[in-house]
Coordinates of C-alpha atoms in Angstrom, one line a residue:
S123 CA 86.0 -129.3 -124.0
V124 CA 87.1 -128.1 -120.6
L125 CA 88.7 -131.5 -119.7
S126 CA 90.6 -131.6 -123.0
G127 CA 91.6 -128.2 -123.0
L128 CA 90.0 -127.6 -126.2
L129 CA 87.4 -124.9 -125.5
P130 CA 86.4 -122.8 -128.7
P131 CA 87.6 -119.5 -128.8
G132 CA 85.4 -117.0 -126.8
S133 CA 84.1 -119.8 -124.6
V134 CA 83.4 -118.9 -121.0
P135 CA 83.4 -121.8 -118.7
T136 CA 81.2 -121.7 -115.6
G137 CA 81.7 -123.6 -112.2
R138 CA 84.7 -125.4 -110.8
L139 CA 86.7 -128.5 -111.8
R140 CA 88.1 -131.2 -109.2
I141 CA 90.8 -133.4 -110.3
G142 CA 92.7 -135.5 -107.8
G143 CA 92.2 -133.2 -105.1
E144 CA 93.0 -130.0 -107.3
V145 CA 90.2 -127.4 -107.6
F146 CA 90.3 -125.3 -110.7
T147 CA 87.9 -122.1 -110.8
D148 CA 86.1 -120.8 -114.0
R149 CA 88.8 -118.2 -114.2
E150 CA 91.6 -120.5 -114.1
L151 CA 90.0 -122.7 -116.6
A152 CA 89.2 -120.0 -119.2
G153 CA 92.7 -118.5 -118.7
A154 CA 94.7 -121.5 -119.3
D155 CA 96.3 -121.4 -115.8
R156 CA 99.7 -122.8 -115.4
R157 CA 98.8 -125.6 -113.2
W158 CA 95.9 -126.6 -115.4
R159 CA 98.2 -126.6 -118.5
G160 CA 100.5 -128.9 -116.7
L161 CA 97.8 -131.4 -116.1
R162 CA 96.8 -131.8 -119.8
G163 CA 98.4 -134.7 -121.5
R164 CA 100.0 -135.7 -118.2
R165 CA 97.2 -136.2 -115.9
I166 CA 94.3 -136.0 -118.4
G167 CA 94.8 -137.5 -122.1
S168 CA 92.2 -136.4 -124.7
I169 CA 90.9 -138.6 -127.7
P170 CA 88.9 -136.2 -130.0
Q171 CA 85.8 -136.7 -131.9
S172 CA 87.3 -136.5 -135.3
A173 CA 90.7 -138.3 -135.0
S174 CA 91.5 -137.8 -138.7
T175 CA 91.5 -134.0 -138.3
S176 CA 93.3 -133.9 -135.0
F177 CA 96.6 -134.1 -136.6
T178 CA 98.5 -131.4 -138.6
P179 CA 98.0 -132.5 -142.2
V180 CA 101.4 -131.8 -143.2
R181 CA 103.4 -134.0 -141.0
S182 CA 103.7 -137.4 -140.6
V183 CA 101.9 -139.2 -137.7
G184 CA 105.1 -140.2 -136.3
A185 CA 106.7 -136.7 -136.1
Q186 CA 103.4 -135.6 -134.5
L187 CA 103.8 -138.4 -131.9
D188 CA 107.5 -137.8 -131.3
E189 CA 106.5 -134.1 -130.7
V190 CA 103.7 -135.1 -128.1
I191 CA 105.9 -137.5 -126.4
G192 CA 108.9 -134.8 -126.2
I193 CA 106.6 -132.2 -124.5
L194 CA 105.1 -134.6 -122.2
D195 CA 108.2 -136.5 -121.3
G196 CA 106.6 -139.6 -122.1
S197 CA 108.3 -142.9 -121.0
R198 CA 107.4 -144.7 -124.3
D199 CA 108.5 -144.0 -127.9
A200 CA 106.2 -143.9 -130.7
V201 CA 106.8 -147.4 -131.8
E202 CA 105.9 -148.8 -128.2
L203 CA 102.7 -146.5 -128.3
C204 CA 101.6 -148.1 -131.4
R205 CA 102.2 -151.5 -130.3
R206 CA 100.0 -150.6 -127.3
V207 CA 96.9 -149.7 -129.5
H208 CA 97.5 -152.4 -131.9
L209 CA 98.6 -149.9 -134.8
D210 CA 101.2 -151.3 -137.2
P211 CA 104.4 -149.1 -136.6
A212 CA 104.5 -148.7 -140.3
A213 CA 101.8 -146.0 -140.1
L214 CA 104.4 -143.7 -138.2
R215 CA 105.5 -142.6 -141.7
L216 CA 102.3 -142.1 -143.3
Y217 CA 100.5 -138.7 -143.3
P218 CA 97.0 -138.2 -141.7
H219 CA 95.0 -138.4 -144.9
E220 CA 96.8 -141.5 -145.8
L221 CA 95.3 -143.4 -142.4
S222 CA 91.9 -145.2 -142.4
G223 CA 89.4 -144.2 -140.0
G224 CA 90.3 -147.2 -137.5
M225 CA 94.1 -146.4 -138.0
A226 CA 93.3 -142.5 -137.3
Q227 CA 91.4 -143.6 -134.1
R228 CA 94.3 -145.8 -132.7
A229 CA 97.0 -143.0 -133.5
A230 CA 94.8 -140.5 -131.6
I231 CA 94.6 -143.0 -128.7
A232 CA 98.5 -143.5 -128.9
A233 CA 98.9 -139.8 -128.6
A234 CA 96.3 -139.5 -125.7
L235 CA 98.3 -142.2 -123.9
A236 CA 101.9 -140.3 -124.5
G237 CA 101.9 -138.9 -121.1
D238 CA 100.7 -141.9 -119.0
P239 CA 97.7 -140.0 -118.0
D240 CA 95.5 -140.9 -114.9
T241 CA 92.3 -140.0 -116.7
I242 CA 91.4 -140.4 -120.4
V243 CA 88.5 -138.6 -122.0
A244 CA 87.1 -140.0 -125.4
D245 CA 84.7 -137.8 -127.3
E246 CA 82.5 -140.1 -129.4
P247 CA 85.3 -142.5 -130.0
T248 CA 83.4 -144.8 -132.2
S249 CA 81.1 -142.5 -134.0
A250 CA 82.5 -142.7 -137.5
L251 CA 83.4 -146.6 -137.2
D252 CA 81.8 -149.5 -138.2
A253 CA 80.5 -152.0 -135.6
E254 CA 83.9 -154.5 -135.9
L255 CA 86.3 -151.1 -135.6
A256 CA 84.0 -149.7 -132.7
A257 CA 84.4 -153.0 -130.8
D258 CA 88.2 -152.9 -131.2
I259 CA 88.3 -149.4 -129.9
W260 CA 86.2 -150.1 -126.9
E261 CA 88.7 -152.9 -126.3
L262 CA 91.4 -150.6 -126.3
L263 CA 89.9 -148.2 -123.8
A264 CA 89.1 -151.2 -121.7
E265 CA 92.7 -152.2 -121.7
A266 CA 93.7 -148.6 -120.6
A267 CA 91.2 -148.9 -117.6
S268 CA 92.6 -152.1 -116.7
A269 CA 96.2 -150.7 -116.6
G270 CA 94.8 -148.2 -114.2
A271 CA 93.4 -145.1 -115.9
A272 CA 90.1 -143.8 -115.5
V273 CA 88.2 -143.6 -118.8
L274 CA 85.4 -141.1 -119.5
V275 CA 83.7 -141.7 -122.6
I276 CA 81.4 -139.1 -124.0
T277 CA 78.9 -141.1 -126.3
H278 CA 75.5 -141.6 -127.9
D279 CA 76.4 -145.2 -129.0
V280 CA 74.1 -146.8 -126.5
E281 CA 74.7 -150.4 -127.9
T282 CA 78.4 -150.6 -127.6
M283 CA 78.3 -148.5 -124.5
R284 CA 76.4 -151.2 -122.9
R285 CA 79.0 -153.6 -123.6
G286 CA 81.8 -151.4 -122.4
C287 CA 81.0 -149.2 -119.5
D288 CA 80.7 -150.0 -115.7
S289 CA 78.8 -146.8 -114.7
V290 CA 77.0 -144.5 -116.7
A291 CA 75.9 -140.5 -116.5
V292 CA 73.1 -139.3 -118.5
M293 CA 73.0 -135.7 -119.2
R294 CA 70.2 -133.5 -120.5
A295 CA 70.8 -129.6 -121.3
G296 CA 74.2 -129.8 -119.9
R297 CA 73.3 -131.4 -116.6
I298 CA 73.8 -134.6 -115.1
V299 CA 70.1 -136.0 -114.5
D300 CA 71.3 -139.6 -113.3
H301 CA 74.8 -141.3 -112.4
R302 CA 74.7 -144.9 -111.4
R303 CA 76.3 -148.3 -112.4
L304 CA 75.0 -149.6 -115.8
D305 CA 73.2 -152.3 -114.3
E306 CA 71.4 -150.0 -112.1
I307 CA 70.4 -147.0 -114.3
V308 CA 69.0 -149.3 -117.5
A309 CA 66.1 -150.0 -114.9
S310 CA 65.5 -146.2 -114.3
D311 CA 62.0 -145.1 -113.9
D312 CA 62.8 -141.7 -115.2
A313 CA 61.1 -141.2 -118.6
Y314 CA 64.1 -139.2 -120.0
V315 CA 66.8 -141.8 -118.9
A316 CA 64.6 -144.9 -119.8
G317 CA 64.0 -143.6 -123.1
F318 CA 67.7 -143.3 -123.7
F319 CA 68.2 -146.9 -123.0
E320 CA 65.2 -148.0 -124.8
R321 CA 66.8 -147.1 -128.2
V322 CA 68.6 -150.6 -128.0
P323 CA 66.6 -153.8 -126.9

């Protein structure tokens, strides 16, 4: 929530956040500091957990993508973004409730890519999708990583995570308890970490 700038009202973040050499204090993050606002969308793109509800229901997807592109001074137009995420540009004429789950997720990824961010934060990007669509979304995230973006995925989907991640951080009670390359962390002798990966053979 802090990285995406979507803290719930009344939330009070603690600690510090370091991004590309810049350090933000908890006070700056809570107060929507101008430097921090300038990073969102441009340096950090966010893919929300509920893609279908992340768009305004009374405006077309295309109008909303155009607005995001304008705010961020994006280098690609909405049609180009659709093609990048393998979404038929005809979807730009549709309203959010007319999109399938997979289409909505692709549209959300397109919005996250609008400002050509260095980092993409994806919150449970495959949680509401079937296995085939989930594989497609992981492929899109891999394409973004290949293009030079750092991709941070927050997920409980161990099976697809094992196919799509290079390194993994396991959290417990809001703290990172282990962070290693995937091939190393799956062999952890920590009971909690090992239990996380034992869910999938």
